[in-house]
mmCIF file with all atom_site columns, C-alpha atoms in Angstrom:
data_model
loop_
_atom_site.group_PDB
_atom_site.id
_atom_site.type_symbol
_atom_site.label_atom_id
_atom_site.label_alt_id
_atom_site.label_comp_id
_atom_site.label_asym_id
_atom_site.label_entity_id
_atom_site.label_seq_id
_atom_site.pdbx_PDB_ins_code
_atom_site.Cartn_x
_atom_site.Cartn_y
_atom_site.Cartn_z
_atom_site.occupancy
_atom_site.B_iso_or_equiv
_atom_site.pdbx_formal_charge
_atom_site.auth_seq_id
_atom_site.auth_comp_id
_atom_site.auth_asym_id
_atom_site.auth_atom_id
_atom_site.pdbx_PDB_model_num
ATOM 1   C CA . UNK A 1 1   ? 0.000  0.000   0.000   1.00 0.00 ? 268 UNK A CA 1
ATOM 2   C CA . UNK A 1 2   ? 1.372  3.392   -0.936  1.00 0.00 ? 269 UNK A CA 1
ATOM 3   C CA . UNK A 1 3   ? 1.029  5.788   1.953   1.00 0.00 ? 270 UNK A CA 1
ATOM 4   C CA . UNK A 1 4   ? 3.148  8.843   1.147   1.00 0.00 ? 271 UNK A CA 1
ATOM 5   C CA . UNK A 1 5   ? 3.052  10.635  -2.174  1.00 0.00 ? 272 UNK A CA 1
ATOM 6   C CA . UNK A 1 6   ? 5.613  13.344  -2.878  1.00 0.00 ? 273 UNK A CA 1
ATOM 7   C CA . UNK A 1 7   ? 5.013  16.313  -5.096  1.00 0.00 ? 274 UNK A CA 1
ATOM 8   C CA . UNK A 1 8   ? 6.558  17.374  -7.401  1.00 0.00 ? 275 UNK A CA 1
ATOM 9   C CA . UNK A 1 9   ? 8.179  14.276  -8.866  1.00 0.00 ? 276 UNK A CA 1
ATOM 10  C CA . UNK A 1 10  ? 11.131 16.355  -10.043 1.00 0.00 ? 277 UNK A CA 1
ATOM 11  C CA . UNK A 1 11  ? 12.366 19.830  -9.193  1.00 0.00 ? 278 UNK A CA 1
ATOM 12  C CA . UNK A 1 12  ? 15.187 21.840  -10.716 1.00 0.00 ? 279 UNK A CA 1
ATOM 13  C CA . UNK A 1 13  ? 16.433 25.058  -9.100  1.00 0.00 ? 280 UNK A CA 1
ATOM 14  C CA . UNK A 1 14  ? 19.465 27.320  -9.027  1.00 0.00 ? 281 UNK A CA 1
ATOM 15  C CA . UNK A 1 15  ? 21.961 27.284  -6.196  1.00 0.00 ? 282 UNK A CA 1
ATOM 16  C CA . UNK A 1 16  ? 20.899 29.660  -3.441  1.00 0.00 ? 283 UNK A CA 1
ATOM 17  C CA . UNK A 1 17  ? 17.181 29.261  -4.091  1.00 0.00 ? 284 UNK A CA 1
ATOM 18  C CA . UNK A 1 18  ? 14.790 27.523  -1.742  1.00 0.00 ? 285 UNK A CA 1
ATOM 19  C CA . UNK A 1 19  ? 13.333 24.123  -2.573  1.00 0.00 ? 286 UNK A CA 1
ATOM 20  C CA . UNK A 1 20  ? 9.946  22.973  -1.334  1.00 0.00 ? 287 UNK A CA 1
ATOM 21  C CA . UNK A 1 21  ? 8.684  19.421  -1.571  1.00 0.00 ? 288 UNK A CA 1
ATOM 22  C CA . UNK A 1 22  ? 5.311  18.175  -0.450  1.00 0.00 ? 289 UNK A CA 1
ATOM 23  C CA . UNK A 1 23  ? 4.091  14.851  0.832   1.00 0.00 ? 290 UNK A CA 1
ATOM 24  C CA . UNK A 1 24  ? 0.529  13.617  1.201   1.00 0.00 ? 291 UNK A CA 1
ATOM 25  C CA . UNK A 1 25  ? -0.591 10.476  2.982   1.00 0.00 ? 292 UNK A CA 1
ATOM 26  C CA . UNK A 1 26  ? -3.810 8.564   3.458   1.00 0.00 ? 293 UNK A CA 1
ATOM 27  C CA . UNK A 1 27  ? -4.171 7.132   6.961   1.00 0.00 ? 294 UNK A CA 1
ATOM 28  C CA . UNK A 1 28  ? -3.551 8.444   10.448  1.00 0.00 ? 295 UNK A CA 1
ATOM 29  C CA . UNK A 1 29  ? 0.073  8.280   11.493  1.00 0.00 ? 296 UNK A CA 1
ATOM 30  C CA . UNK A 1 30  ? 2.311  8.414   14.548  1.00 0.00 ? 297 UNK A CA 1
ATOM 31  C CA . UNK A 1 31  ? 5.104  10.244  12.808  1.00 0.00 ? 298 UNK A CA 1
ATOM 32  C CA . UNK A 1 32  ? 6.369  11.285  9.401   1.00 0.00 ? 299 UNK A CA 1
ATOM 33  C CA . UNK A 1 33  ? 9.987  11.209  8.322   1.00 0.00 ? 300 UNK A CA 1
ATOM 34  C CA . UNK A 1 34  ? 12.007 12.656  5.481   1.00 0.00 ? 301 UNK A CA 1
ATOM 35  C CA . UNK A 1 35  ? 14.981 10.895  3.946   1.00 0.00 ? 302 UNK A CA 1
ATOM 36  C CA . UNK A 1 36  ? 17.538 11.809  1.307   1.00 0.00 ? 303 UNK A CA 1
ATOM 37  C CA . UNK A 1 37  ? 19.102 9.430   -1.191  1.00 0.00 ? 304 UNK A CA 1
ATOM 38  C CA . UNK A 1 38  ? 22.057 10.227  -3.349  1.00 0.00 ? 305 UNK A CA 1
ATOM 39  C CA . UNK A 1 39  ? 21.977 8.332   -6.619  1.00 0.00 ? 306 UNK A CA 1
ATOM 40  C CA . UNK A 1 40  ? 21.972 4.572   -6.026  1.00 0.00 ? 307 UNK A CA 1
ATOM 41  C CA . UNK A 1 41  ? 23.038 4.876   -2.406  1.00 0.00 ? 308 UNK A CA 1
ATOM 42  C CA . UNK A 1 42  ? 21.376 4.150   0.903   1.00 0.00 ? 309 UNK A CA 1
ATOM 43  C CA . UNK A 1 43  ? 18.833 6.508   2.386   1.00 0.00 ? 310 UNK A CA 1
ATOM 44  C CA . UNK A 1 44  ? 19.897 8.989   5.010   1.00 0.00 ? 311 UNK A CA 1
ATOM 45  C CA . UNK A 1 45  ? 17.484 10.177  7.661   1.00 0.00 ? 312 UNK A CA 1
ATOM 46  C CA . UNK A 1 46  ? 16.893 13.934  7.673   1.00 0.00 ? 313 UNK A CA 1
ATOM 47  C CA . UNK A 1 47  ? 14.157 14.690  10.143  1.00 0.00 ? 314 UNK A CA 1
ATOM 48  C CA . UNK A 1 48  ? 11.285 13.083  12.037  1.00 0.00 ? 315 UNK A CA 1
ATOM 49  C CA . UNK A 1 49  ? 8.149  14.976  12.959  1.00 0.00 ? 316 UNK A CA 1
ATOM 50  C CA . UNK A 1 50  ? 5.578  13.477  15.288  1.00 0.00 ? 317 UNK A CA 1
ATOM 51  C CA . UNK A 1 51  ? 1.844  13.698  14.763  1.00 0.00 ? 318 UNK A CA 1
ATOM 52  C CA . UNK A 1 52  ? 1.463  16.178  17.633  1.00 0.00 ? 319 UNK A CA 1
ATOM 53  C CA . UNK A 1 53  ? 4.077  18.544  16.171  1.00 0.00 ? 320 UNK A CA 1
ATOM 54  C CA . UNK A 1 54  ? 3.392  21.146  13.509  1.00 0.00 ? 321 UNK A CA 1
ATOM 55  C CA . UNK A 1 55  ? 6.842  22.354  12.554  1.00 0.00 ? 322 UNK A CA 1
ATOM 56  C CA . UNK A 1 56  ? 10.424 21.276  13.016  1.00 0.00 ? 323 UNK A CA 1
ATOM 57  C CA . UNK A 1 57  ? 13.777 22.711  12.010  1.00 0.00 ? 324 UNK A CA 1
ATOM 58  C CA . UNK A 1 58  ? 17.179 21.174  11.455  1.00 0.00 ? 325 UNK A CA 1
ATOM 59  C CA . UNK A 1 59  ? 19.862 23.421  9.999   1.00 0.00 ? 326 UNK A CA 1
ATOM 60  C CA . UNK A 1 60  ? 18.631 24.535  6.551   1.00 0.00 ? 327 UNK A CA 1
ATOM 61  C CA . UNK A 1 61  ? 15.688 22.158  6.712   1.00 0.00 ? 328 UNK A CA 1
ATOM 62  C CA . UNK A 1 62  ? 12.194 23.069  7.796   1.00 0.00 ? 329 UNK A CA 1
ATOM 63  C CA . UNK A 1 63  ? 9.426  20.492  7.945   1.00 0.00 ? 330 UNK A CA 1
ATOM 64  C CA . UNK A 1 64  ? 5.767  21.162  8.541   1.00 0.00 ? 331 UNK A CA 1
ATOM 65  C CA . UNK A 1 65  ? 2.998  18.704  9.242   1.00 0.00 ? 332 UNK A CA 1
ATOM 66  C CA . UNK A 1 66  ? -0.732 19.278  8.829   1.00 0.00 ? 333 UNK A CA 1
ATOM 67  C CA . UNK A 1 67  ? -2.544 16.206  10.109  1.00 0.00 ? 334 UNK A CA 1
ATOM 68  C CA . UNK A 1 68  ? -5.964 17.638  9.189   1.00 0.00 ? 335 UNK A CA 1
ATOM 69  C CA . UNK A 1 69  ? -4.883 17.730  5.532   1.00 0.00 ? 336 UNK A CA 1
ATOM 70  C CA . UNK A 1 70  ? -2.688 14.657  5.857   1.00 0.00 ? 337 UNK A CA 1
ATOM 71  C CA . UNK A 1 71  ? 0.223  16.497  4.329   1.00 0.00 ? 338 UNK A CA 1
ATOM 72  C CA . UNK A 1 72  ? 3.770  17.577  5.071   1.00 0.00 ? 339 UNK A CA 1
ATOM 73  C CA . UNK A 1 73  ? 6.277  19.838  3.390   1.00 0.00 ? 340 UNK A CA 1
ATOM 74  C CA . UNK A 1 74  ? 10.059 19.900  3.380   1.00 0.00 ? 341 UNK A CA 1
ATOM 75  C CA . UNK A 1 75  ? 11.751 23.223  2.759   1.00 0.00 ? 342 UNK A CA 1
ATOM 76  C CA . UNK A 1 76  ? 15.464 23.401  2.011   1.00 0.00 ? 343 UNK A CA 1
ATOM 77  C CA . UNK A 1 77  ? 16.705 26.969  2.245   1.00 0.00 ? 344 UNK A CA 1
ATOM 78  C CA . UNK A 1 78  ? 19.704 28.419  0.409   1.00 0.00 ? 345 UNK A CA 1
ATOM 79  C CA . UNK A 1 79  ? 20.167 25.229  -1.597  1.00 0.00 ? 346 UNK A CA 1
ATOM 80  C CA . UNK A 1 80  ? 23.581 23.969  -2.648  1.00 0.00 ? 347 UNK A CA 1
ATOM 81  C CA . UNK A 1 81  ? 24.705 21.699  -5.463  1.00 0.00 ? 348 UNK A CA 1
ATOM 82  C CA . UNK A 1 82  ? 25.367 19.036  -2.804  1.00 0.00 ? 349 UNK A CA 1
ATOM 83  C CA . UNK A 1 83  ? 21.629 18.983  -2.028  1.00 0.00 ? 350 UNK A CA 1
ATOM 84  C CA . UNK A 1 84  ? 21.036 17.323  -5.403  1.00 0.00 ? 351 UNK A CA 1
ATOM 85  C CA . UNK A 1 85  ? 19.385 14.020  -4.470  1.00 0.00 ? 352 UNK A CA 1
ATOM 86  C CA . UNK A 1 86  ? 16.049 12.272  -4.215  1.00 0.00 ? 353 UNK A CA 1
ATOM 87  C CA . UNK A 1 87  ? 13.927 13.076  -1.184  1.00 0.00 ? 354 UNK A CA 1
ATOM 88  C CA . UNK A 1 88  ? 11.413 10.670  0.284   1.00 0.00 ? 355 UNK A CA 1
ATOM 89  C CA . UNK A 1 89  ? 8.757  11.017  2.909   1.00 0.00 ? 356 UNK A CA 1
ATOM 90  C CA . UNK A 1 90  ? 7.927  7.951   4.962   1.00 0.00 ? 357 UNK A CA 1
ATOM 91  C CA . UNK A 1 91  ? 5.060  7.273   7.294   1.00 0.00 ? 358 UNK A CA 1
ATOM 92  C CA . UNK A 1 92  ? 4.097  4.615   9.761   1.00 0.00 ? 359 UNK A CA 1
ATOM 93  C CA . UNK A 1 93  ? 0.556  3.361   9.604   1.00 0.00 ? 360 UNK A CA 1
ATOM 94  C CA . UNK A 1 94  ? -1.047 4.135   12.945  1.00 0.00 ? 361 UNK A CA 1
ATOM 95  C CA . UNK A 1 95  ? -2.687 0.726   13.182  1.00 0.00 ? 362 UNK A CA 1
ATOM 96  C CA . UNK A 1 96  ? 0.124  -1.388  11.763  1.00 0.00 ? 363 UNK A CA 1
ATOM 97  C CA . UNK A 1 97  ? 3.830  -2.027  11.799  1.00 0.00 ? 364 UNK A CA 1
ATOM 98  C CA . UNK A 1 98  ? 4.566  -1.175  8.209   1.00 0.00 ? 365 UNK A CA 1
ATOM 99  C CA . UNK A 1 99  ? 6.816  1.690   7.292   1.00 0.00 ? 366 UNK A CA 1
ATOM 100 C CA . UNK A 1 100 ? 5.796  3.141   3.936   1.00 0.00 ? 367 UNK A CA 1
ATOM 101 C CA . UNK A 1 101 ? 7.768  5.377   1.582   1.00 0.00 ? 368 UNK A CA 1
ATOM 102 C CA . UNK A 1 102 ? 6.481  7.623   -1.139  1.00 0.00 ? 369 UNK A CA 1
ATOM 103 C CA . UNK A 1 103 ? 7.968  7.534   -4.672  1.00 0.00 ? 370 UNK A CA 1
ATOM 104 C CA . UNK A 1 104 ? 10.204 10.518  -3.968  1.00 0.00 ? 371 UNK A CA 1
ATOM 105 C CA . UNK A 1 105 ? 11.038 13.948  -5.374  1.00 0.00 ? 372 UNK A CA 1
ATOM 106 C CA . UNK A 1 106 ? 14.156 14.232  -7.486  1.00 0.00 ? 373 UNK A CA 1
ATOM 107 C CA . UNK A 1 107 ? 15.851 17.555  -6.726  1.00 0.00 ? 374 UNK A CA 1
ATOM 108 C CA . UNK A 1 108 ? 18.504 19.030  -8.990  1.00 0.00 ? 375 UNK A CA 1
ATOM 109 C CA . UNK A 1 109 ? 20.381 22.090  -7.756  1.00 0.00 ? 376 UNK A CA 1
ATOM 110 C CA . UNK A 1 110 ? 22.235 23.770  -10.585 1.00 0.00 ? 377 UNK A CA 1
ATOM 111 C CA . UNK A 1 111 ? 25.445 25.703  -9.868  1.00 0.00 ? 378 UNK A CA 1
ATOM 112 C CA . UNK B 2 1   ? 31.080 3.254   13.870  1.00 0.00 ? 117 UNK B CA 1
ATOM 113 C CA . UNK B 2 2   ? 27.327 2.655   13.997  1.00 0.00 ? 118 UNK B CA 1
ATOM 114 C CA . UNK B 2 3   ? 26.262 1.106   10.747  1.00 0.00 ? 119 UNK B CA 1
ATOM 115 C CA . UNK B 2 4   ? 24.189 -1.354  8.774   1.00 0.00 ? 120 UNK B CA 1
ATOM 116 C CA . UNK B 2 5   ? 26.183 -3.561  6.449   1.00 0.00 ? 121 UNK B CA 1
ATOM 117 C CA . UNK B 2 6   ? 24.966 -5.621  3.534   1.00 0.00 ? 122 UNK B CA 1
ATOM 118 C CA . UNK B 2 7   ? 26.703 -8.255  1.467   1.00 0.00 ? 123 UNK B CA 1
ATOM 119 C CA . UNK B 2 8   ? 27.173 -8.639  -1.353  1.00 0.00 ? 124 UNK B CA 1
ATOM 120 C CA . UNK B 2 9   ? 26.848 -5.142  -2.781  1.00 0.00 ? 125 UNK B CA 1
ATOM 121 C CA . UNK B 2 10  ? 26.421 -6.412  -6.328  1.00 0.00 ? 126 UNK B CA 1
ATOM 122 C CA . UNK B 2 11  ? 25.174 -9.785  -7.461  1.00 0.00 ? 127 UNK B CA 1
ATOM 123 C CA . UNK B 2 12  ? 24.427 -11.309 -10.845 1.00 0.00 ? 128 UNK B CA 1
ATOM 124 C CA . UNK B 2 13  ? 22.723 -14.679 -10.796 1.00 0.00 ? 129 UNK B CA 1
ATOM 125 C CA . UNK B 2 14  ? 20.527 -16.915 -12.911 1.00 0.00 ? 130 UNK B CA 1
ATOM 126 C CA . UNK B 2 15  ? 16.880 -17.841 -12.529 1.00 0.00 ? 131 UNK B CA 1
ATOM 127 C CA . UNK B 2 16  ? 16.283 -20.470 -9.876  1.00 0.00 ? 132 UNK B CA 1
ATOM 128 C CA . UNK B 2 17  ? 19.663 -20.360 -8.164  1.00 0.00 ? 133 UNK B CA 1
ATOM 129 C CA . UNK B 2 18  ? 19.106 -19.799 -4.452  1.00 0.00 ? 134 UNK B CA 1
ATOM 130 C CA . UNK B 2 19  ? 20.839 -16.806 -2.941  1.00 0.00 ? 135 UNK B CA 1
ATOM 131 C CA . UNK B 2 20  ? 21.152 -15.030 0.377   1.00 0.00 ? 136 UNK B CA 1
ATOM 132 C CA . UNK B 2 21  ? 21.828 -11.368 1.012   1.00 0.00 ? 137 UNK B CA 1
ATOM 133 C CA . UNK B 2 22  ? 23.181 -10.749 4.474   1.00 0.00 ? 138 UNK B CA 1
ATOM 134 C CA . UNK B 2 23  ? 22.396 -7.769  6.662   1.00 0.00 ? 139 UNK B CA 1
ATOM 135 C CA . UNK B 2 24  ? 24.024 -6.913  9.949   1.00 0.00 ? 140 UNK B CA 1
ATOM 136 C CA . UNK B 2 25  ? 23.711 -3.963  12.321  1.00 0.00 ? 141 UNK B CA 1
ATOM 137 C CA . UNK B 2 26  ? 25.875 -3.027  15.291  1.00 0.00 ? 142 UNK B CA 1
ATOM 138 C CA . UNK B 2 27  ? 23.472 -0.637  17.023  1.00 0.00 ? 143 UNK B CA 1
ATOM 139 C CA . UNK B 2 28  ? 21.575 -3.225  19.091  1.00 0.00 ? 144 UNK B CA 1
ATOM 140 C CA . UNK B 2 29  ? 18.373 -2.310  17.271  1.00 0.00 ? 145 UNK B CA 1
ATOM 141 C CA . UNK B 2 30  ? 15.306 -4.468  17.761  1.00 0.00 ? 146 UNK B CA 1
ATOM 142 C CA . UNK B 2 31  ? 13.591 -3.591  14.485  1.00 0.00 ? 147 UNK B CA 1
ATOM 143 C CA . UNK B 2 32  ? 15.013 -4.592  11.113  1.00 0.00 ? 148 UNK B CA 1
ATOM 144 C CA . UNK B 2 33  ? 13.508 -4.437  7.674   1.00 0.00 ? 149 UNK B CA 1
ATOM 145 C CA . UNK B 2 34  ? 14.122 -5.213  4.014   1.00 0.00 ? 150 UNK B CA 1
ATOM 146 C CA . UNK B 2 35  ? 13.071 -2.994  1.112   1.00 0.00 ? 151 UNK B CA 1
ATOM 147 C CA . UNK B 2 36  ? 13.343 -3.170  -2.620  1.00 0.00 ? 152 UNK B CA 1
ATOM 148 C CA . UNK B 2 37  ? 13.625 -0.083  -4.760  1.00 0.00 ? 153 UNK B CA 1
ATOM 149 C CA . UNK B 2 38  ? 12.456 -0.009  -8.353  1.00 0.00 ? 154 UNK B CA 1
ATOM 150 C CA . UNK B 2 39  ? 12.253 2.943   -10.763 1.00 0.00 ? 155 UNK B CA 1
ATOM 151 C CA . UNK B 2 40  ? 8.928  4.716   -10.495 1.00 0.00 ? 156 UNK B CA 1
ATOM 152 C CA . UNK B 2 41  ? 7.811  2.588   -7.556  1.00 0.00 ? 157 UNK B CA 1
ATOM 153 C CA . UNK B 2 42  ? 9.943  3.966   -4.777  1.00 0.00 ? 158 UNK B CA 1
ATOM 154 C CA . UNK B 2 43  ? 10.842 1.758   -1.826  1.00 0.00 ? 159 UNK B CA 1
ATOM 155 C CA . UNK B 2 44  ? 8.575  -1.114  -0.949  1.00 0.00 ? 160 UNK B CA 1
ATOM 156 C CA . UNK B 2 45  ? 8.853  -3.093  2.233   1.00 0.00 ? 161 UNK B CA 1
ATOM 157 C CA . UNK B 2 46  ? 9.441  -6.820  1.802   1.00 0.00 ? 162 UNK B CA 1
ATOM 158 C CA . UNK B 2 47  ? 9.662  -8.156  5.358   1.00 0.00 ? 163 UNK B CA 1
ATOM 159 C CA . UNK B 2 48  ? 10.302 -6.719  8.763   1.00 0.00 ? 164 UNK B CA 1
ATOM 160 C CA . UNK B 2 49  ? 11.254 -8.038  12.162  1.00 0.00 ? 165 UNK B CA 1
ATOM 161 C CA . UNK B 2 50  ? 10.353 -6.509  15.499  1.00 0.00 ? 166 UNK B CA 1
ATOM 162 C CA . UNK B 2 51  ? 12.706 -8.710  17.465  1.00 0.00 ? 167 UNK B CA 1
ATOM 163 C CA . UNK B 2 52  ? 14.541 -12.011 17.467  1.00 0.00 ? 168 UNK B CA 1
ATOM 164 C CA . UNK B 2 53  ? 12.369 -14.804 16.074  1.00 0.00 ? 169 UNK B CA 1
ATOM 165 C CA . UNK B 2 54  ? 9.602  -12.321 15.186  1.00 0.00 ? 170 UNK B CA 1
ATOM 166 C CA . UNK B 2 55  ? 9.122  -11.559 11.491  1.00 0.00 ? 171 UNK B CA 1
ATOM 167 C CA . UNK B 2 56  ? 6.210  -10.361 9.418   1.00 0.00 ? 172 UNK B CA 1
ATOM 168 C CA . UNK B 2 57  ? 5.341  -9.615  5.826   1.00 0.00 ? 173 UNK B CA 1
ATOM 169 C CA . UNK B 2 58  ? 5.557  -6.184  4.311   1.00 0.00 ? 174 UNK B CA 1
ATOM 170 C CA . UNK B 2 59  ? 3.919  -5.088  1.101   1.00 0.00 ? 175 UNK B CA 1
ATOM 171 C CA . UNK B 2 60  ? 5.783  -7.346  -1.354  1.00 0.00 ? 176 UNK B CA 1
ATOM 172 C CA . UNK B 2 61  ? 6.851  -10.581 0.421   1.00 0.00 ? 177 UNK B CA 1
ATOM 173 C CA . UNK B 2 62  ? 6.222  -13.069 -2.415  1.00 0.00 ? 178 UNK B CA 1
ATOM 174 C CA . UNK B 2 63  ? 9.367  -14.919 -3.465  1.00 0.00 ? 179 UNK B CA 1
ATOM 175 C CA . UNK B 2 64  ? 11.353 -13.916 -0.372  1.00 0.00 ? 180 UNK B CA 1
ATOM 176 C CA . UNK B 2 65  ? 12.148 -15.446 2.992   1.00 0.00 ? 181 UNK B CA 1
ATOM 177 C CA . UNK B 2 66  ? 13.812 -13.966 6.049   1.00 0.00 ? 182 UNK B CA 1
ATOM 178 C CA . UNK B 2 67  ? 15.021 -15.184 9.401   1.00 0.00 ? 183 UNK B CA 1
ATOM 179 C CA . UNK B 2 68  ? 15.955 -13.451 12.637  1.00 0.00 ? 184 UNK B CA 1
ATOM 180 C CA . UNK B 2 69  ? 17.921 -15.860 14.786  1.00 0.00 ? 185 UNK B CA 1
ATOM 181 C CA . UNK B 2 70  ? 20.151 -13.173 16.256  1.00 0.00 ? 186 UNK B CA 1
ATOM 182 C CA . UNK B 2 71  ? 19.426 -9.566  17.027  1.00 0.00 ? 187 UNK B CA 1
ATOM 183 C CA . UNK B 2 72  ? 22.137 -8.170  14.791  1.00 0.00 ? 188 UNK B CA 1
ATOM 184 C CA . UNK B 2 73  ? 21.492 -10.237 11.631  1.00 0.00 ? 189 UNK B CA 1
ATOM 185 C CA . UNK B 2 74  ? 18.550 -10.307 9.253   1.00 0.00 ? 190 UNK B CA 1
ATOM 186 C CA . UNK B 2 75  ? 19.341 -12.210 6.052   1.00 0.00 ? 191 UNK B CA 1
ATOM 187 C CA . UNK B 2 76  ? 17.123 -12.044 2.977   1.00 0.00 ? 192 UNK B CA 1
ATOM 188 C CA . UNK B 2 77  ? 16.731 -15.328 1.131   1.00 0.00 ? 193 UNK B CA 1
ATOM 189 C CA . UNK B 2 78  ? 15.574 -15.803 -2.438  1.00 0.00 ? 194 UNK B CA 1
ATOM 190 C CA . UNK B 2 79  ? 14.883 -19.524 -2.769  1.00 0.00 ? 195 UNK B CA 1
ATOM 191 C CA . UNK B 2 80  ? 14.266 -19.447 -6.520  1.00 0.00 ? 196 UNK B CA 1
ATOM 192 C CA . UNK B 2 81  ? 15.063 -16.015 -7.934  1.00 0.00 ? 197 UNK B CA 1
ATOM 193 C CA . UNK B 2 82  ? 13.226 -14.792 -10.998 1.00 0.00 ? 198 UNK B CA 1
ATOM 194 C CA . UNK B 2 83  ? 13.993 -11.849 -13.322 1.00 0.00 ? 199 UNK B CA 1
ATOM 195 C CA . UNK B 2 84  ? 11.242 -9.745  -11.724 1.00 0.00 ? 200 UNK B CA 1
ATOM 196 C CA . UNK B 2 85  ? 13.306 -9.759  -8.538  1.00 0.00 ? 201 UNK B CA 1
ATOM 197 C CA . UNK B 2 86  ? 16.011 -7.768  -10.268 1.00 0.00 ? 202 UNK B CA 1
ATOM 198 C CA . UNK B 2 87  ? 16.147 -4.690  -8.081  1.00 0.00 ? 203 UNK B CA 1
ATOM 199 C CA . UNK B 2 88  ? 18.081 -2.597  -5.591  1.00 0.00 ? 204 UNK B CA 1
ATOM 200 C CA . UNK B 2 89  ? 17.667 -3.975  -2.087  1.00 0.00 ? 205 UNK B CA 1
ATOM 201 C CA . UNK B 2 90  ? 18.100 -2.119  1.182   1.00 0.00 ? 206 UNK B CA 1
ATOM 202 C CA . UNK B 2 91  ? 18.271 -3.374  4.720   1.00 0.00 ? 207 UNK B CA 1
ATOM 203 C CA . UNK B 2 92  ? 17.407 -1.003  7.541   1.00 0.00 ? 208 UNK B CA 1
ATOM 204 C CA . UNK B 2 93  ? 17.290 -1.076  11.317  1.00 0.00 ? 209 UNK B CA 1
ATOM 205 C CA . UNK B 2 94  ? 15.576 1.022   13.925  1.00 0.00 ? 210 UNK B CA 1
ATOM 206 C CA . UNK B 2 95  ? 15.518 1.502   17.663  1.00 0.00 ? 211 UNK B CA 1
ATOM 207 C CA . UNK B 2 96  ? 12.514 -0.007  19.414  1.00 0.00 ? 212 UNK B CA 1
ATOM 208 C CA . UNK B 2 97  ? 10.162 -2.668  18.158  1.00 0.00 ? 213 UNK B CA 1
ATOM 209 C CA . UNK B 2 98  ? 7.577  -0.581  16.383  1.00 0.00 ? 214 UNK B CA 1
ATOM 210 C CA . UNK B 2 99  ? 9.594  0.494   13.354  1.00 0.00 ? 215 UNK B CA 1
ATOM 211 C CA . UNK B 2 100 ? 8.157  3.953   13.820  1.00 0.00 ? 216 UNK B CA 1
ATOM 212 C CA . UNK B 2 101 ? 11.447 5.604   14.724  1.00 0.00 ? 217 UNK B CA 1
ATOM 213 C CA . UNK B 2 102 ? 14.370 6.699   12.582  1.00 0.00 ? 218 UNK B CA 1
ATOM 214 C CA . UNK B 2 103 ? 15.547 3.960   10.251  1.00 0.00 ? 219 UNK B CA 1
ATOM 215 C CA . UNK B 2 104 ? 19.228 3.480   9.455   1.00 0.00 ? 220 UNK B CA 1
ATOM 216 C CA . UNK B 2 105 ? 19.895 2.086   6.010   1.00 0.00 ? 221 UNK B CA 1
ATOM 217 C CA . UNK B 2 106 ? 22.588 -0.120  4.614   1.00 0.00 ? 222 UNK B CA 1
ATOM 218 C CA . UNK B 2 107 ? 24.391 0.817   1.383   1.00 0.00 ? 223 UNK B CA 1
ATOM 219 C CA . UNK B 2 108 ? 22.216 -1.388  -0.819  1.00 0.00 ? 224 UNK B CA 1
ATOM 220 C CA . UNK B 2 109 ? 22.603 -4.584  -2.820  1.00 0.00 ? 225 UNK B CA 1
ATOM 221 C CA . UNK B 2 110 ? 22.097 -4.392  -6.554  1.00 0.00 ? 226 UNK B CA 1
ATOM 222 C CA . UNK B 2 111 ? 20.746 -7.731  -7.816  1.00 0.00 ? 227 UNK B CA 1
ATOM 223 C CA . UNK B 2 112 ? 20.423 -8.822  -11.430 1.00 0.00 ? 228 UNK B CA 1
ATOM 224 C CA . UNK B 2 113 ? 18.603 -12.076 -12.139 1.00 0.00 ? 229 UNK B CA 1
ATOM 225 C CA . UNK B 2 114 ? 19.119 -13.400 -15.659 1.00 0.00 ? 230 UNK B CA 1
#
C-alpha cells in the first residue's frame, strides 16, 4: 500500500534558491519522516516529525505537518549543489507495523 | 562506527539459483527491515522483524524469505530467484520494536537475475 506521495516528482532550481517538496498520505500516522538518497546509495534520515508537532527545524531544513490535511512539506533553504538528491517522505501506519515510503522527489540544484 | 552492512553489494545470478543477502547492524536495534527499490515505484517493504524470532510480511513478500535468529542479523533469502526480482535492495534497522522511529539504512545490494 502506498502511503506517502511526494510532489513534485522532479524539481530543478538554481543554487541559493529555496526548494519545497510536499508529501501527502492517506491514513492516520504516529510520525512522518524525510529521507535523502544520493543516486543509487542508501537513504539517510533527515528529520522526524511526530503527529502532535506542527513544525520542526534542522539546519537549513524546515518540515511542517498538517494532520488535518494529511500532508507535510520539506523546505530546504539556500540550496547547494550538494543537495542534489532524491527526497522521500515515509510514514508509519497508525494501526500497523509497516513503514511506507512515497515515490520521492528528485531535486537538482544547478550551480 | 554505527552502521548497517549488507553483502554482497552487487550480485548477478541466474533464474532459480538460491541466494542469500546478508544484513548486519551493530546498534543493538530491535527492528530490522528489508526494502526493494524499483524505478517509479519507490521503496517497498518486503519483510520486517520486530525482534529475534519475530518476522512479518511487508507489502511485497512473495518470493522472499527472512530469518531473525540473532538480534544483529537479518538475512534475505531468495529460494528461486526470478527476473522480476532484479532490483536494488536495502536493509534497515531502527531503535525499538515498532519500526516507527528513525531507520538506518545499509548501502544497498544491486541484484540482477538473468
